[in-house]
Structures are given as structure tokens and as C-alpha cells.
PDB file of C-alpha atoms in Angstrom:
ATOM      1  CA  UNK E  23       3.602 -27.705 -28.884  1.00 37.00           C
ATOM      2  CA  UNK E  24       1.637 -24.546 -29.671  1.00 40.00           C
ATOM      3  CA  UNK E  25       2.046 -23.801 -33.445  1.00 37.00           C
ATOM      4  CA  UNK E  26       3.692 -20.247 -34.254  1.00 38.00           C
ATOM      5  CA  UNK E  27       0.991 -17.569 -35.795  1.00 36.00           C
ATOM      6  CA  UNK E  28       2.521 -17.093 -39.229  1.00 39.00           C
ATOM      7  CA  UNK E  29       3.538 -13.813 -40.110  1.00 41.00           C
ATOM      8  CA  UNK E  30       2.028 -11.553 -42.415  1.00 36.00           C
ATOM      9  CA  UNK E  31       3.675  -8.975 -44.728  1.00 37.00           C
ATOM     10  CA  UNK E  32       3.618  -5.575 -43.670  1.00 37.00           C
ATOM     11  CA  UNK E  33       1.446  -3.333 -46.187  1.00 37.00           C
ATOM     12  CA  UNK E  34       2.055  -0.277 -47.499  1.00 36.00           C
ATOM     13  CA  UNK E  35      -0.252   1.712 -45.105  1.00 35.00           C
ATOM     14  CA  UNK E  36       2.098   0.405 -42.371  1.00 38.00           C
ATOM     15  CA  UNK E  37       5.111   1.147 -43.624  1.00 37.00           C
ATOM     16  CA  UNK E  38       3.677   4.826 -44.186  1.00 35.00           C
ATOM     17  CA  UNK E  39       3.094   5.234 -40.106  1.00 40.00           C
ATOM     18  CA  UNK E  40       6.774   4.012 -39.940  1.00 40.00           C
ATOM     19  CA  UNK E  41       7.930   6.922 -42.066  1.00 39.00           C
ATOM     20  CA  UNK E  42       5.721   9.892 -41.611  1.00 41.00           C
ATOM     21  CA  UNK E  43       5.091   9.320 -37.472  1.00 46.00           C
ATOM     22  CA  UNK E  44       5.880   7.331 -33.841  1.00 50.00           C
ATOM     23  CA  UNK E  45       4.342   4.353 -33.555  1.00 53.00           C
ATOM     24  CA  UNK E  46       0.677   4.669 -31.207  1.00 58.00           C
ATOM     25  CA  UNK E  47       0.673   2.556 -28.280  1.00 57.00           C
ATOM     26  CA  UNK E  48      -1.964   0.017 -28.562  1.00 57.00           C
ATOM     27  CA  UNK E  49      -2.789  -3.614 -26.631  1.00 60.00           C
ATOM     28  CA  UNK E  50       0.329  -5.667 -26.230  1.00 60.00           C
ATOM     29  CA  UNK E  51      -1.099  -8.693 -28.252  1.00 67.00           C
ATOM     30  CA  UNK E  52      -2.915  -6.665 -31.023  1.00 71.00           C
ATOM     31  CA  UNK E  53      -1.118  -6.155 -33.934  1.00 79.00           C
ATOM     32  CA  UNK E  54       1.759  -3.868 -34.300  1.00 80.00           C
ATOM     33  CA  UNK E  55       0.700  -0.431 -36.066  1.00 76.00           C
ATOM     34  CA  UNK E  56       3.752  -0.265 -37.830  1.00 78.00           C
ATOM     35  CA  UNK E  57       2.216  -3.527 -40.313  1.00 76.00           C
ATOM     36  CA  UNK E  58       5.131  -5.934 -39.488  1.00 80.00           C
ATOM     37  CA  UNK E  59       2.317  -8.049 -38.622  1.00 78.00           C
ATOM     38  CA  UNK E  60       3.900  -8.975 -35.282  1.00 79.00           C
ATOM     39  CA  UNK E  61       1.721  -8.615 -32.149  1.00 75.00           C
ATOM     40  CA  UNK E  62       2.904  -4.783 -30.891  1.00 65.00           C
ATOM     41  CA  UNK E  63       4.508  -6.386 -27.119  1.00 61.00           C
ATOM     42  CA  UNK E  64       7.019  -8.223 -30.133  1.00 73.00           C
ATOM     43  CA  UNK E  65       7.539  -5.449 -31.946  1.00 76.00           C
ATOM     44  CA  UNK E  66       7.675  -1.839 -31.359  1.00 66.00           C
ATOM     45  CA  UNK E  67       6.128  -2.305 -27.660  1.00 66.00           C
ATOM     46  CA  UNK E  68       9.692  -3.805 -27.007  1.00 61.00           C
ATOM     47  CA  UNK E  69      11.388  -0.519 -25.817  1.00 57.00           C
ATOM     48  CA  UNK E  70       7.756   0.924 -24.437  1.00 54.00           C
ATOM     49  CA  UNK E  71       7.671  -1.897 -22.042  1.00 51.00           C
ATOM     50  CA  UNK E  72      11.612  -1.131 -21.563  1.00 50.00           C
ATOM     51  CA  UNK E  73      10.989   1.869 -20.782  1.00 46.00           C
ATOM     52  CA  UNK E  74       7.814   1.105 -17.981  1.00 47.00           C
ATOM     53  CA  UNK E  75      10.385  -1.384 -16.238  1.00 47.00           C
ATOM     54  CA  UNK E  76      12.664   1.030 -15.669  1.00 73.00           C
ATOM     55  CA  UNK E  77      11.081   2.652 -12.788  1.00 85.00           C
ATOM     56  CA  UNK E  78      12.488   6.085 -11.937  1.00 93.00           C
ATOM     57  CA  UNK E  79      13.112   5.468  -7.934  1.00 94.00           C
ATOM     58  CA  UNK E  80      13.215   9.008  -7.037  1.00 97.00           C
ATOM     59  CA  UNK E  81      11.064  10.594  -9.702  1.00 97.00           C
ATOM     60  CA  UNK E  82      10.758  13.950  -7.528  1.00 98.00           C
ATOM     61  CA  UNK E  83      14.363  14.525  -7.143  1.00 97.00           C
ATOM     62  CA  UNK E  84      15.375  17.818  -7.847  1.00 96.00           C
ATOM     63  CA  UNK E  85      11.854  19.433  -7.227  1.00 97.00           C
ATOM     64  CA  UNK E  86      11.829  21.876  -4.620  1.00 96.00           C
ATOM     65  CA  UNK E  87      10.017  20.265  -1.262  1.00 97.00           C
ATOM     66  CA  UNK E  88      10.978  16.791  -2.507  1.00 98.00           C
ATOM     67  CA  UNK E  89       9.729  15.299   0.588  1.00 98.00           C
ATOM     68  CA  UNK E  90       6.472  16.806   0.701  1.00 98.00           C
ATOM     69  CA  UNK E  91       5.731  15.953  -3.101  1.00 98.00           C
ATOM     70  CA  UNK E  92       6.231  11.967  -1.318  1.00 98.00           C
ATOM     71  CA  UNK E  93       3.550  12.799   1.130  1.00 98.00           C
ATOM     72  CA  UNK E  94       1.130  14.200  -0.599  1.00 98.00           C
ATOM     73  CA  UNK E  95       1.678  11.339  -3.251  1.00 98.00           C
ATOM     74  CA  UNK E  96       0.968   8.728  -0.307  1.00 97.00           C
ATOM     75  CA  UNK E  97       0.196  10.149   2.963  1.00 97.00           C
ATOM     76  CA  UNK E  98      -1.929  13.285   2.521  1.00 98.00           C
ATOM     77  CA  UNK E  99      -5.696  12.862   1.809  1.00 97.00           C
ATOM     78  CA  UNK E 100      -6.660  16.389   0.117  1.00 97.00           C
ATOM     79  CA  UNK E 101      -4.427  19.353   0.193  1.00 98.00           C
ATOM     80  CA  UNK E 102      -3.222  21.920  -2.906  1.00 98.00           C
ATOM     81  CA  UNK E 103      -0.284  23.776  -3.397  1.00 98.00           C
ATOM     82  CA  UNK E 104       0.158  26.650  -6.038  1.00 98.00           C
ATOM     83  CA  UNK E 105       3.025  25.475  -8.727  1.00 98.00           C
ATOM     84  CA  UNK E 106       4.830  28.110 -10.712  1.00 98.00           C
ATOM     85  CA  UNK E 107       5.817  27.634 -13.952  1.00 98.00           C
ATOM     86  CA  UNK E 108       9.408  27.875 -15.972  1.00 96.00           C
ATOM     87  CA  UNK E 109       8.655  31.026 -17.923  1.00 92.00           C
ATOM     88  CA  UNK E 110       5.567  32.219 -15.996  1.00 95.00           C
ATOM     89  CA  UNK E 111       1.500  31.421 -16.769  1.00 96.00           C
ATOM     90  CA  UNK E 112       0.496  30.925 -20.530  1.00 96.00           C
ATOM     91  CA  UNK E 113      -2.183  33.394 -21.767  1.00 96.00           C
ATOM     92  CA  UNK E 114      -5.447  32.454 -20.501  1.00 96.00           C
ATOM     93  CA  UNK E 115      -4.436  30.528 -17.723  1.00 98.00           C
ATOM     94  CA  UNK E 116      -4.659  32.242 -13.995  1.00 98.00           C
ATOM     95  CA  UNK E 117      -3.164  29.935 -12.231  1.00 98.00           C
ATOM     96  CA  UNK E 118      -1.815  26.042 -11.894  1.00 98.00           C
ATOM     97  CA  UNK E 119      -2.649  24.353  -8.850  1.00 98.00           C
ATOM     98  CA  UNK E 120      -1.588  20.497  -7.102  1.00 98.00           C
ATOM     99  CA  UNK E 121      -3.911  19.199  -6.196  1.00 98.00           C
ATOM    100  CA  UNK E 122      -3.906  15.241  -3.997  1.00 98.00           C
ATOM    101  CA  UNK E 123      -7.089  14.050  -5.815  1.00 96.00           C
ATOM    102  CA  UNK E 124      -9.817  15.130  -7.984  1.00 95.00           C
ATOM    103  CA  UNK E 125     -13.141  14.096  -8.572  1.00 92.00           C
ATOM    104  CA  UNK E 126     -13.791  10.850 -10.666  1.00 89.00           C
ATOM    105  CA  UNK E 127     -10.066  10.287 -10.310  1.00 92.00           C
ATOM    106  CA  UNK E 128      -9.678  12.912 -13.396  1.00 95.00           C
ATOM    107  CA  UNK E 129      -6.007  13.453 -13.988  1.00 97.00           C
ATOM    108  CA  UNK E 130      -6.500  17.095 -14.264  1.00 98.00           C
ATOM    109  CA  UNK E 131      -8.674  19.895 -14.463  1.00 97.00           C
ATOM    110  CA  UNK E 132      -9.271  23.066 -16.833  1.00 97.00           C
ATOM    111  CA  UNK E 133     -11.598  25.408 -14.764  1.00 96.00           C
ATOM    112  CA  UNK E 134     -14.161  27.504 -16.402  1.00 94.00           C
ATOM    113  CA  UNK E 135     -12.303  30.663 -15.134  1.00 95.00           C
ATOM    114  CA  UNK E 136      -8.581  28.771 -17.681  1.00 97.00           C
ATOM    115  CA  UNK E 137      -7.131  27.672 -14.062  1.00 97.00           C
ATOM    116  CA  UNK E 138      -5.667  24.786 -13.809  1.00 98.00           C
ATOM    117  CA  UNK E 139      -5.426  21.921 -11.274  1.00 98.00           C
ATOM    118  CA  UNK E 140      -3.569  19.074 -11.414  1.00 98.00           C
ATOM    119  CA  UNK E 141      -3.872  15.830  -9.576  1.00 98.00           C
ATOM    120  CA  UNK E 142      -1.092  13.780  -7.842  1.00 98.00           C
ATOM    121  CA  UNK E 143      -2.630  10.271  -6.622  1.00 96.00           C
ATOM    122  CA  UNK E 144      -2.905   8.643 -10.308  1.00 92.00           C
ATOM    123  CA  UNK E 145      -1.699   6.094 -11.463  1.00 87.00           C
ATOM    124  CA  UNK E 146       2.009   6.395 -13.463  1.00 86.00           C
ATOM    125  CA  UNK E 147       2.096   4.695 -16.990  1.00 84.00           C
ATOM    126  CA  UNK E 148       5.839   5.438 -18.151  1.00 86.00           C
ATOM    127  CA  UNK E 149       7.188   3.858 -14.714  1.00 90.00           C
ATOM    128  CA  UNK E 150       8.597   7.944 -14.662  1.00 95.00           C
ATOM    129  CA  UNK E 151       5.704   9.339 -12.314  1.00 96.00           C
ATOM    130  CA  UNK E 152       7.841  13.278 -12.696  1.00 97.00           C
ATOM    131  CA  UNK E 153       6.899  12.606 -16.973  1.00 96.00           C
ATOM    132  CA  UNK E 154       3.258  11.395 -16.205  1.00 96.00           C
ATOM    133  CA  UNK E 155       2.596  14.282 -14.456  1.00 97.00           C
ATOM    134  CA  UNK E 156       4.345  16.927 -16.694  1.00 97.00           C
ATOM    135  CA  UNK E 157       2.668  15.221 -20.109  1.00 97.00           C
ATOM    136  CA  UNK E 158      -1.023  15.897 -17.934  1.00 97.00           C
ATOM    137  CA  UNK E 159      -0.086  18.992 -17.190  1.00 98.00           C
ATOM    138  CA  UNK E 160       1.055  19.888 -20.561  1.00 97.00           C
ATOM    139  CA  UNK E 161      -2.811  18.196 -22.057  1.00 97.00           C
ATOM    140  CA  UNK E 162      -4.292  20.790 -19.703  1.00 98.00           C
ATOM    141  CA  UNK E 163      -2.341  23.644 -20.230  1.00 98.00           C
ATOM    142  CA  UNK E 164      -3.766  23.231 -24.252  1.00 97.00           C
ATOM    143  CA  UNK E 165      -7.019  22.288 -23.375  1.00 97.00           C
ATOM    144  CA  UNK E 166     -10.419  24.166 -23.034  1.00 97.00           C
ATOM    145  CA  UNK E 167     -11.810  25.952 -20.422  1.00 97.00           C
ATOM    146  CA  UNK E 168     -14.373  23.936 -18.449  1.00 94.00           C
ATOM    147  CA  UNK E 169     -13.244  20.427 -19.352  1.00 96.00           C
ATOM    148  CA  UNK E 170     -11.519  17.260 -17.382  1.00 96.00           C
ATOM    149  CA  UNK E 171      -8.110  16.066 -18.881  1.00 97.00           C
ATOM    150  CA  UNK E 172      -8.597  11.969 -19.421  1.00 95.00           C
ATOM    151  CA  UNK E 173      -5.815   9.558 -18.737  1.00 94.00           C
ATOM    152  CA  UNK E 174      -4.259   8.162 -21.760  1.00 93.00           C
ATOM    153  CA  UNK E 175      -0.594   6.428 -21.715  1.00 91.00           C
ATOM    154  CA  UNK E 176       2.085   8.594 -21.808  1.00 90.00           C
ATOM    155  CA  UNK E 177       4.938   8.325 -24.162  1.00 84.00           C
ATOM    156  CA  UNK E 178       8.562   7.107 -22.791  1.00 77.00           C
ATOM    157  CA  UNK E 179       9.823  10.106 -24.054  1.00 83.00           C
ATOM    158  CA  UNK E 180       9.095  13.513 -22.657  1.00 90.00           C
ATOM    159  CA  UNK E 181       9.603  16.690 -20.687  1.00 95.00           C
ATOM    160  CA  UNK E 182       9.471  16.128 -16.800  1.00 96.00           C
ATOM    161  CA  UNK E 183       7.966  17.987 -13.937  1.00 98.00           C
ATOM    162  CA  UNK E 184      11.286  19.358 -13.371  1.00 98.00           C
ATOM    163  CA  UNK E 185      12.174  20.315 -17.119  1.00 97.00           C
ATOM    164  CA  UNK E 186       8.414  22.641 -16.359  1.00 98.00           C
ATOM    165  CA  UNK E 187       8.465  23.695 -13.307  1.00 98.00           C
ATOM    166  CA  UNK E 188      10.367  26.568 -11.593  1.00 97.00           C
ATOM    167  CA  UNK E 189      13.222  24.694  -9.074  1.00 93.00           C
ATOM    168  CA  UNK E 190      13.455  27.844  -7.348  1.00 94.00           C
ATOM    169  CA  UNK E 191       9.428  28.645  -6.201  1.00 96.00           C
ATOM    170  CA  UNK E 192       8.440  27.596  -2.902  1.00 96.00           C
ATOM    171  CA  UNK E 193       6.368  24.624  -2.520  1.00 97.00           C
ATOM    172  CA  UNK E 194       3.769  25.154   0.118  1.00 97.00           C
ATOM    173  CA  UNK E 195       1.010  22.450   0.949  1.00 98.00           C
ATOM    174  CA  UNK E 196      -2.330  23.558   2.190  1.00 98.00           C
ATOM    175  CA  UNK E 197      -3.539  20.603   3.777  1.00 98.00           C
ATOM    176  CA  UNK E 198      -7.569  20.729   4.078  1.00 97.00           C
ATOM    177  CA  UNK E 199     -10.068  18.956   6.307  1.00 95.00           C
ATOM    178  CA  UNK E 200     -12.279  18.204   3.373  1.00 95.00           C
ATOM    179  CA  UNK E 201     -12.126  18.097  -1.042  1.00 94.00           C
ATOM    180  CA  UNK E 202     -14.570  21.306  -1.390  1.00 92.00           C
ATOM    181  CA  UNK E 203     -11.611  22.586  -2.878  1.00 92.00           C
ATOM    182  CA  UNK E 204     -12.647  21.074  -5.991  1.00 91.00           C
ATOM    183  CA  UNK E 205     -15.818  23.466  -6.210  1.00 86.00           C
ATOM    184  CA  UNK E 206     -15.127  26.769  -6.380  1.00 81.00           C
ATOM    185  CA  UNK E 207     -16.557  29.465  -4.544  1.00 67.00           C
ATOM    186  CA  UNK E 208     -17.733  31.515  -7.574  1.00 57.00           C
ATOM    187  CA  UNK E 209     -19.427  28.549  -8.641  1.00 59.00           C
ATOM    188  CA  UNK E 210     -23.558  27.821  -7.955  1.00 58.00           C
ATOM    189  CA  UNK E 211     -23.494  24.620  -7.801  1.00 63.00           C
ATOM    190  CA  UNK E 212     -21.392  21.539  -7.972  1.00 65.00           C
ATOM    191  CA  UNK E 213     -22.231  18.655 -11.122  1.00 76.00           C
ATOM    192  CA  UNK E 214     -24.205  16.009  -9.667  1.00 82.00           C
ATOM    193  CA  UNK E 215     -21.351  13.340 -10.390  1.00 83.00           C
ATOM    194  CA  UNK E 216     -18.732  15.529  -8.800  1.00 82.00           C
ATOM    195  CA  UNK E 217     -20.858  16.391  -5.289  1.00 83.00           C
ATOM    196  CA  UNK E 218     -21.216  12.091  -5.317  1.00 86.00           C
ATOM    197  CA  UNK E 219     -17.385  12.399  -6.043  1.00 85.00           C
ATOM    198  CA  UNK E 220     -16.717  14.879  -2.774  1.00 87.00           C
ATOM    199  CA  UNK E 221     -19.480  13.216  -0.592  1.00 89.00           C
ATOM    200  CA  UNK E 222     -17.613   9.849  -0.850  1.00 89.00           C
ATOM    201  CA  UNK E 223     -14.259  11.368  -0.870  1.00 89.00           C
ATOM    202  CA  UNK E 224     -15.028  13.229   2.097  1.00 91.00           C
ATOM    203  CA  UNK E 225     -16.455  10.615   4.351  1.00 90.00           C
ATOM    204  CA  UNK E 226     -12.728   8.447   3.974  1.00 88.00           C
ATOM    205  CA  UNK E 227     -10.692  11.803   4.292  1.00 91.00           C
ATOM    206  CA  UNK E 228      -8.025  10.897   7.432  1.00 94.00           C
ATOM    207  CA  UNK E 229      -8.089  14.285   9.130  1.00 96.00           C
ATOM    208  CA  UNK E 230      -4.295  15.461   8.838  1.00 98.00           C
ATOM    209  CA  UNK E 231      -2.233  18.292   9.598  1.00 98.00           C
ATOM    210  CA  UNK E 232       0.986  19.223   8.492  1.00 98.00           C
ATOM    211  CA  UNK E 233       3.936  20.072  11.066  1.00 98.00           C
ATOM    212  CA  UNK E 234       5.113  23.887  11.762  1.00 98.00           C
ATOM    213  CA  UNK E 235       8.188  23.332  13.782  1.00 98.00           C
ATOM    214  CA  UNK E 236      10.013  20.590  11.245  1.00 98.00           C
ATOM    215  CA  UNK E 237       9.774  19.985   7.803  1.00 97.00           C
ATOM    216  CA  UNK E 238       7.612  17.382   6.062  1.00 98.00           C
ATOM    217  CA  UNK E 239       5.890  15.751   8.973  1.00 98.00           C
ATOM    218  CA  UNK E 240       2.202  14.870   9.153  1.00 98.00           C
ATOM    219  CA  UNK E 241      -0.113  13.741  12.118  1.00 98.00           C
ATOM    220  CA  UNK E 242      -3.056  12.144  11.068  1.00 97.00           C
ATOM    221  CA  UNK E 243      -6.096  10.526  13.555  1.00 96.00           C
ATOM    222  CA  UNK E 244      -7.277   7.278  13.020  1.00 90.00           C
ATOM    223  CA  UNK E 245      -9.647   5.639  15.274  1.00 86.00           C
ATOM    224  CA  UNK E 246      -7.687   3.496  17.681  1.00 88.00           C
ATOM    225  CA  UNK E 247      -4.847   5.769  17.982  1.00 92.00           C
ATOM    226  CA  UNK E 248      -2.933   8.730  16.031  1.00 97.00           C
ATOM    227  CA  UNK E 249       0.124   8.956  14.383  1.00 98.00           C
ATOM    228  CA  UNK E 250       3.142  10.927  13.174  1.00 98.00           C
ATOM    229  CA  UNK E 251       4.447  10.357   9.316  1.00 98.00           C
ATOM    230  CA  UNK E 252       7.521  12.133   8.808  1.00 98.00           C
ATOM    231  CA  UNK E 253       8.875  11.806   5.186  1.00 98.00           C
ATOM    232  CA  UNK E 254      13.291  12.288   5.446  1.00 98.00           C
ATOM    233  CA  UNK E 255      15.746  13.291   2.684  1.00 98.00           C
ATOM    234  CA  UNK E 256      18.323  11.390   3.558  1.00 98.00           C
ATOM    235  CA  UNK E 257      19.903   8.080   2.453  1.00 97.00           C
ATOM    236  CA  UNK E 258      17.941   5.090   3.666  1.00 97.00           C
ATOM    237  CA  UNK E 259      21.315   3.714   5.425  1.00 97.00           C
ATOM    238  CA  UNK E 260      22.091   6.474   7.240  1.00 98.00           C
ATOM    239  CA  UNK E 261      19.384   7.405   8.487  1.00 98.00           C
ATOM    240  CA  UNK E 262      18.905   3.672   9.691  1.00 98.00           C
ATOM    241  CA  UNK E 263      21.853   3.940  11.550  1.00 98.00           C
ATOM    242  CA  UNK E 264      21.278   7.129  13.246  1.00 98.00           C
ATOM    243  CA  UNK E 265      17.360   5.755  14.133  1.00 98.00           C
ATOM    244  CA  UNK E 266      19.212   2.930  15.487  1.00 98.00           C
ATOM    245  CA  UNK E 267      21.510   4.730  17.506  1.00 98.00           C
ATOM    246  CA  UNK E 268      18.513   6.731  19.317  1.00 98.00           C
ATOM    247  CA  UNK E 269      16.735   3.820  19.691  1.00 97.00           C
ATOM    248  CA  UNK E 270      19.621   1.766  21.667  1.00 98.00           C
ATOM    249  CA  UNK E 271      19.194   4.870  23.378  1.00 97.00           C
ATOM    250  CA  UNK E 272      15.989   5.158  24.184  1.00 97.00           C
ATOM    251  CA  UNK E 273      15.917   8.688  21.644  1.00 97.00           C
ATOM    252  CA  UNK E 274      13.324   7.895  19.399  1.00 98.00           C
ATOM    253  CA  UNK E 275      10.078   9.075  21.431  1.00 96.00           C
ATOM    254  CA  UNK E 276       8.165  12.371  20.824  1.00 96.00           C
ATOM    255  CA  UNK E 277       6.715  12.147  24.148  1.00 93.00           C
ATOM    256  CA  UNK E 278       5.116  10.472  26.450  1.00 94.00           C
ATOM    257  CA  UNK E 279       3.482   6.834  25.340  1.00 95.00           C
ATOM    258  CA  UNK E 280       4.587   7.446  21.874  1.00 97.00           C
ATOM    259  CA  UNK E 281       6.517   4.875  19.555  1.00 97.00           C
ATOM    260  CA  UNK E 282       8.685   4.392  16.472  1.00 98.00           C
ATOM    261  CA  UNK E 283       6.919   1.162  14.971  1.00 97.00           C
ATOM    262  CA  UNK E 284       8.531   1.463  11.536  1.00 97.00           C
ATOM    263  CA  UNK E 285       9.070   2.779   8.275  1.00 98.00           C
ATOM    264  CA  UNK E 286       7.668   3.171   4.990  1.00 97.00           C
ATOM    265  CA  UNK E 287       9.471   3.582   1.823  1.00 97.00           C
ATOM    266  CA  UNK E 288       8.311   5.858  -0.715  1.00 97.00           C
ATOM    267  CA  UNK E 289       9.517   7.222  -3.920  1.00 97.00           C
ATOM    268  CA  UNK E 290      12.740   6.711  -2.788  1.00 97.00           C
ATOM    269  CA  UNK E 291      12.598   8.134   0.131  1.00 98.00           C
ATOM    270  CA  UNK E 292      12.066   6.623   4.020  1.00 98.00           C
ATOM    271  CA  UNK E 293       8.989   7.929   6.251  1.00 98.00           C
ATOM    272  CA  UNK E 294       9.299   6.995   9.532  1.00 98.00           C
ATOM    273  CA  UNK E 295       6.216   6.370  11.428  1.00 98.00           C
ATOM    274  CA  UNK E 296       5.434   7.055  15.048  1.00 98.00           C
ATOM    275  CA  UNK E 297       2.140   5.557  17.109  1.00 98.00           C
ATOM    276  CA  UNK E 298       0.733   8.296  19.293  1.00 97.00           C
ATOM    277  CA  UNK E 299      -1.895   8.120  22.114  1.00 96.00           C
ATOM    278  CA  UNK E 300      -5.554   9.286  20.811  1.00 95.00           C
ATOM    279  CA  UNK E 301      -5.540  12.405  22.896  1.00 94.00           C
ATOM    280  CA  UNK E 302      -2.695  13.626  22.067  1.00 96.00           C
ATOM    281  CA  UNK E 303      -2.670  16.200  19.134  1.00 97.00           C
ATOM    282  CA  UNK E 304      -0.910  17.633  15.987  1.00 98.00           C
ATOM    283  CA  UNK E 305      -0.302  21.172  17.972  1.00 98.00           C
ATOM    284  CA  UNK E 306       0.852  19.065  21.128  1.00 97.00           C
ATOM    285  CA  UNK E 307       3.813  17.532  18.974  1.00 97.00           C
ATOM    286  CA  UNK E 308       5.391  20.108  17.566  1.00 98.00           C
ATOM    287  CA  UNK E 309       7.684  20.786  20.074  1.00 98.00           C
ATOM    288  CA  UNK E 310       8.453  16.916  21.392  1.00 98.00           C
ATOM    289  CA  UNK E 311       9.153  16.168  17.235  1.00 98.00           C
ATOM    290  CA  UNK E 312      11.776  19.853  17.197  1.00 98.00           C
ATOM    291  CA  UNK E 313      13.792  18.095  19.968  1.00 98.00           C
ATOM    292  CA  UNK E 314      13.925  14.777  18.049  1.00 98.00           C
ATOM    293  CA  UNK E 315      15.101  16.398  14.855  1.00 98.00           C
ATOM    294  CA  UNK E 316      17.922  17.530  16.724  1.00 98.00           C
ATOM    295  CA  UNK E 317      19.279  14.454  18.675  1.00 98.00           C
ATOM    296  CA  UNK E 318      18.550  12.867  14.737  1.00 98.00           C
ATOM    297  CA  UNK E 319      20.883  16.012  13.292  1.00 98.00           C
ATOM    298  CA  UNK E 320      23.763  14.676  15.744  1.00 98.00           C
ATOM    299  CA  UNK E 321      23.031  11.003  15.701  1.00 98.00           C
ATOM    300  CA  UNK E 322      23.459  11.341  11.617  1.00 98.00           C
ATOM    301  CA  UNK E 323      26.587  13.343  12.238  1.00 98.00           C
ATOM    302  CA  UNK E 324      27.900   9.861  13.554  1.00 97.00           C
ATOM    303  CA  UNK E 325      30.447   7.584  11.928  1.00 95.00           C
ATOM    304  CA  UNK E 326      31.382   5.270  14.939  1.00 96.00           C
ATOM    305  CA  UNK E 327      30.766   1.680  13.977  1.00 97.00           C
ATOM    306  CA  UNK E 328      27.374   0.547  15.498  1.00 98.00           C
ATOM    307  CA  UNK E 329      27.305  -1.209  18.844  1.00 98.00           C
ATOM    308  CA  UNK E 330      25.466  -4.271  19.551  1.00 98.00           C
ATOM    309  CA  UNK E 331      22.668  -3.025  21.243  1.00 98.00           C
ATOM    310  CA  UNK E 332      22.115  -0.812  17.599  1.00 98.00           C
ATOM    311  CA  UNK E 333      22.491  -3.238  15.466  1.00 98.00           C
ATOM    312  CA  UNK E 334      19.819  -5.080  16.920  1.00 98.00           C
ATOM    313  CA  UNK E 335      17.835  -2.051  16.761  1.00 98.00           C
ATOM    314  CA  UNK E 336      18.783  -1.600  13.449  1.00 98.00           C
ATOM    315  CA  UNK E 337      17.477  -5.437  12.642  1.00 97.00           C
ATOM    316  CA  UNK E 338      14.191  -4.466  14.168  1.00 97.00           C
ATOM    317  CA  UNK E 339      13.659  -1.230  12.116  1.00 97.00           C
ATOM    318  CA  UNK E 340      14.634  -3.144   8.969  1.00 96.00           C
ATOM    319  CA  UNK E 341      12.288  -5.922   9.874  1.00 96.00           C
ATOM    320  CA  UNK E 342       9.698  -3.029  10.032  1.00 96.00           C
ATOM    321  CA  UNK E 343       9.727  -0.747   6.809  1.00 96.00           C
ATOM    322  CA  UNK E 344       6.802  -1.287   4.457  1.00 96.00           C
ATOM    323  CA  UNK E 345       7.456  -0.263   0.436  1.00 94.00           C
ATOM    324  CA  UNK E 346       4.442   1.719  -0.417  1.00 92.00           C
ATOM    325  CA  UNK E 347       5.749   2.652  -4.041  1.00 82.00           C
TER     326      UNK E 347
END
């Protein structure tokens, strides 16, 4: 049996840290900054670890465009959205823009003109993505122009995006072919590291288009086939029942040679996915997607028990779910 490490008595400096401010975050195996002599994970780190394990399943709930937040976080390579802050923009900040990713995986960037770019596709450290993004946004608003915002471990307590953003503002993503939005049009040239990062990102980006006829549906092109990925706001069990009814009735198609192949789970929402032929463009998806949306609305309104065939269809749909987050 391994011997227990003897615990040292807390020094005066450690006690002063407890009295005068919050305990800083350190490595789990390092001595706790409070001066107790115990490892951080066995002392003040317990509360932080508990906060991390309490994952917020729907971090974007309550924000305008929740489904599009999920799509931009998980499915869309290159997109931007203007954000509206409660109470307006601070002095010296002409705009705040959400971006899917930024060069070198920066969490945010304060440009030379004072505008802010906030990256969405970064790691979460607190268990609440909305809190992580709010912390990054606040730091970006206060950092010096021309400076990227570095990552950090976010405190378990703090504002969330829902506290900072105007819930009534329109959330309107603009999908881009590449990441040229990283570089302002007024810039004479990009930093070599940014230029290299831009080249790599553009090479990996999958062509993606947001449909106009329905909400939060994204067509994308891959080498073997095209896909439609549609983030839906309905409760998962209700949506599975509705899709099973349509599947059993042959009503899930959105055109010739298309097939509902499964779904993703992402941030508390379901994302049905269709395989499309390589010849089917985003524009050709518009009308059949709108017609499917009407059929889905009718199926969602039914409370009748599922038939045996519908239950089998539901089982197949459940087996073809993949959890992204």
C-alpha cells in the first residue's frame, strides 16, 4: 500500500490568499494555493471539478437562433454572424462578430480598429460553453486593439452569453466559401502565420450552404456524396416519433435518390442527416425541404401510439444516432 504524503501546515501567505481573494486555478496535482498543504484536486479543486462535470446540455438555450448556434459550432466550417450586446457596444468597439473559427485557434481577436471577432469552435473548460464564450467575449472587449485573446480556464461562476447578448436581436449567419474574413479588406497583407493558417483552413473546408426555405438546414458537399444536415428545435423523443411515422409511410425523402440515414445529437438538439446524390445542389434542396417541413409538422402534431412498423422505424433511427457533444 502506498504511503500517504504527509500534509504540511498552511503558511501565513496561503491564509492571506484565502482571505483576500478567490483561489486561483492550478494543476490538479499541484499544492492548493490556499496553503492547506493538500493537492488542489483534493482541496479547492473539488468544487471546480464538480462544476466541470455538470455539463450544460443546451448551452445556447434562450439565445436567438439556438439551432444555428449549434450548426455553426458543430457542422459549418466558415461562417460569421453579427452579435448585438445588451445595452449596446462599449466605446471604441465598432462591432462584435461571431466566427466559427479564427487563425491559430484564437478564442477571440480584437482587431486594430477595435472590432471584436469571437470564435465559436473552441474547447470548453467550465462545462458550460455559454459561460466560456461570455468570459472570452468580456476579455476581448477590454483587450488592446490588434491583440488576440488567449485561452484560459474559465471560473465556474460568471456571466453567460444569455446575460450579455440581446435576446431579441436577429441571428443571421453568413456562410463563407473560405476564411478570408479573417483578414480585413483594408489590410495591406496578412501576417505570415495567419496566411499559413488561412491556407490550411481553406484546404480543409467542406463547401457548405445554408438553405433559405427552412430554418437551420445546411447542404454540404463531400467527395462521395452530398448531405443535408438539419438542426431541429423539437424534443428528441417527440421528433423521433414523428420521423418514425414519416419513415414508415415513405415520407422522409427530400427528392430522388435521397435518404434519411440517421442523426447527430449536439448540445441538446437533434440533427437529422440525409444522403444526397452528388448532382443535387443546395438550390435543388430548397423546395423538397420545405415540403418535408410541412409533413414533419403534421407528424409532430400526432399523439397516436406508434404502429409496429413505426416502432421498427424508430428503432432503426435510434440505432443510427451519433452524439457530437
